[in-house]
Backbone as CSV, one residue per row, in Angstrom:
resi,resn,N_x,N_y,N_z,CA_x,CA_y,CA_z,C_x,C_y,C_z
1,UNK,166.166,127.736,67.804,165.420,126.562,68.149,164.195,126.978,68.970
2,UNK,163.201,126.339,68.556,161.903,126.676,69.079,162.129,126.614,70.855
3,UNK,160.921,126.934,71.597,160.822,126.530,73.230,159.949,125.363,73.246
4,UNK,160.523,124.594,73.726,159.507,122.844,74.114,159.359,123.193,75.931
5,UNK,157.974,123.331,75.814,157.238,123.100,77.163,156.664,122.160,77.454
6,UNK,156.902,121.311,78.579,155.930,120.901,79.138,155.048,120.906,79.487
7,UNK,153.868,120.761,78.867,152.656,120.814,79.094,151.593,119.370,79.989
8,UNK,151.427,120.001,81.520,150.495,118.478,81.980,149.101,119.156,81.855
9,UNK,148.071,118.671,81.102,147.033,119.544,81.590,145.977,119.083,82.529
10,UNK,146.593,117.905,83.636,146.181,117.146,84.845,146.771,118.548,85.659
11,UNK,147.476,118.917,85.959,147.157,120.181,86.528,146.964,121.399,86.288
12,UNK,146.685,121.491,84.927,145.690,123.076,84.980,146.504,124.473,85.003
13,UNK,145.833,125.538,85.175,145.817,126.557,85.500,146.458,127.179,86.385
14,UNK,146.550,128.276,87.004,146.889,128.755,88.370,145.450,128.536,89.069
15,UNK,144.520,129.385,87.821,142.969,129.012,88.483,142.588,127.829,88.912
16,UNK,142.606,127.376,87.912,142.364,125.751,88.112,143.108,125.234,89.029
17,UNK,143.647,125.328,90.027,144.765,124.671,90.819,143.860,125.235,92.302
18,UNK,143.880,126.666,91.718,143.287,127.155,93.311,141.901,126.596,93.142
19,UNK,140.728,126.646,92.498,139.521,125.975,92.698,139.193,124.961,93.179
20,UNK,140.465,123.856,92.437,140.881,122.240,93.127,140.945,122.374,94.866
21,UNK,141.790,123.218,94.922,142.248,123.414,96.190,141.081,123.910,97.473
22,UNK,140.774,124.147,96.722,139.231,125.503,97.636,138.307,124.498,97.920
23,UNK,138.194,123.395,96.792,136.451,122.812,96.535,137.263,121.539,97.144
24,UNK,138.436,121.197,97.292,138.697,119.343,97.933,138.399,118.727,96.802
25,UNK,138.535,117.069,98.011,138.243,116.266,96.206,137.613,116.102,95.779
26,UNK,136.958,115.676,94.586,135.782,115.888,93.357,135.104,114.828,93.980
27,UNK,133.675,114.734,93.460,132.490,113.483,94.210,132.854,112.369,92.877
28,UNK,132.834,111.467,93.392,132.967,110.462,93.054,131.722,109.025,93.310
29,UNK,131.272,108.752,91.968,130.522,107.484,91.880,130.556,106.869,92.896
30,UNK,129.283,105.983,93.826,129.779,105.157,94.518,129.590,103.988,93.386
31,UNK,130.285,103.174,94.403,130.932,101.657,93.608,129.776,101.010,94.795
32,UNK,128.679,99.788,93.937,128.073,99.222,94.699,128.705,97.644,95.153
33,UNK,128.449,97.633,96.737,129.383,96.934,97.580,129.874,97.615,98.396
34,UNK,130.407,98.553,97.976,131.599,98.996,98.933,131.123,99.442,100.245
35,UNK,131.220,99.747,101.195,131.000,100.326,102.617,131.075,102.175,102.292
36,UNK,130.234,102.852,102.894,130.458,104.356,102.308,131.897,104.935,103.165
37,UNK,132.588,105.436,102.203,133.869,106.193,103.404,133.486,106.943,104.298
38,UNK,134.256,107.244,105.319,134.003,108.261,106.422,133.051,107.504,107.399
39,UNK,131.773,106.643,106.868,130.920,106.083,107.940,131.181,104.984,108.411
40,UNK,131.024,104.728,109.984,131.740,103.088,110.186,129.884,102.652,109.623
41,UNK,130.193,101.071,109.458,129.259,100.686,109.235,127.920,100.795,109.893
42,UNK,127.100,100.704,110.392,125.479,101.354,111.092,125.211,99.649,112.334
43,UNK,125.504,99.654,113.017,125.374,98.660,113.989,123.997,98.760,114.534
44,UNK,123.117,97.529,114.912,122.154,97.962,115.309,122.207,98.272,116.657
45,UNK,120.867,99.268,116.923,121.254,99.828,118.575,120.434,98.531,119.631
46,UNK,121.591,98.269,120.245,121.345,97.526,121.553,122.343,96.120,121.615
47,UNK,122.125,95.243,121.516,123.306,94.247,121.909,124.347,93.829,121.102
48,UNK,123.067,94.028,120.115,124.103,93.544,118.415,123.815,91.822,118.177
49,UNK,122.379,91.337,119.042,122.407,89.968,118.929,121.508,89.591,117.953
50,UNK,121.381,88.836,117.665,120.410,88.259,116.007,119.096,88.452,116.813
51,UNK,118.094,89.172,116.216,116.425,89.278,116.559,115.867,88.140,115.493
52,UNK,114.958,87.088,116.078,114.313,86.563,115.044,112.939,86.587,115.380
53,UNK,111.825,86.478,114.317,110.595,86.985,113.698,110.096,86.001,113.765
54,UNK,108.991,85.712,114.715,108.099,84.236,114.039,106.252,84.750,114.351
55,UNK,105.732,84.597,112.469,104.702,84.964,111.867,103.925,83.837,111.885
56,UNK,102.605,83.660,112.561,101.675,82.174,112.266,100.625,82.759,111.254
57,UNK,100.131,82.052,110.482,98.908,82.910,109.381,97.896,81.851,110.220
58,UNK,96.704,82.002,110.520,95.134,80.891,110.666,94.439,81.537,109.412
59,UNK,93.956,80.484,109.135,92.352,80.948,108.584,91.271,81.100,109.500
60,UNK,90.788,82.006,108.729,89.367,81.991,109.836,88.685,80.817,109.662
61,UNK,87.793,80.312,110.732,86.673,78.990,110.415,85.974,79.444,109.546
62,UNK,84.630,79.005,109.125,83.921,79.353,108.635,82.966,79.604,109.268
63,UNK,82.136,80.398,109.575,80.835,80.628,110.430,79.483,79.756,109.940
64,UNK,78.665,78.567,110.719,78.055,77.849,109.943,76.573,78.370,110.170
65,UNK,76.020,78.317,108.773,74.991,79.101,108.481,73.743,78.582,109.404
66,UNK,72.406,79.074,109.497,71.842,79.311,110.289,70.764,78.336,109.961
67,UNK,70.418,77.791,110.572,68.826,76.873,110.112,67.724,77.675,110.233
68,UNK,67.386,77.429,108.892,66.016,78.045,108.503,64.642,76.685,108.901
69,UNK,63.781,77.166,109.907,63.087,76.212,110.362,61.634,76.237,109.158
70,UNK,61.777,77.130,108.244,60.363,77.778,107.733,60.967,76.938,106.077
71,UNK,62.041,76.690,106.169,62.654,76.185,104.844,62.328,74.523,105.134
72,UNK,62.450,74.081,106.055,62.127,72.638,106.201,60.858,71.847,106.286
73,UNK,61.005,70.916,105.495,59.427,70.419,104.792,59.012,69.959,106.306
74,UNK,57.383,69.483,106.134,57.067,68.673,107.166,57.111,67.242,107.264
């Protein structure tokens, strides 16, 4: 009767086992959303209280043009 082995080839080699082992775990896609592992989230520095922004736009006037005294009839 023949030999039936088990074969997983999720683990590999001897090589392949030690390389796994040497290099840690493989990089992996981030997934967008998620928070990055290892980092707590990035807090801003100082109280942590809401800053709000207030922008006014003006127009400029218009600068009013100049009287020409040499342009005006008599």
């Amino acid at each position: 009767m023949a030999e039936i082995r088990k074969h997983d080839p999720a683990t590999g080699t001897a090589i392949q086992q030690a390389l796994r082992a040497a290099m840690g775990e493989g990089i992996r896609p981030r997934v967008p959303g998620e928070p990055t592992p290892g980092k707590p989230a990035a807090a801003a520095p100082g109280t942590g209280a809401t800053t709000w922004v207030s922008l006014q736009v003006q127009q400029p006037t218009p600068e009013p043009e100049p009287e020409d005294d040499e342009t005006a009839g008599p």
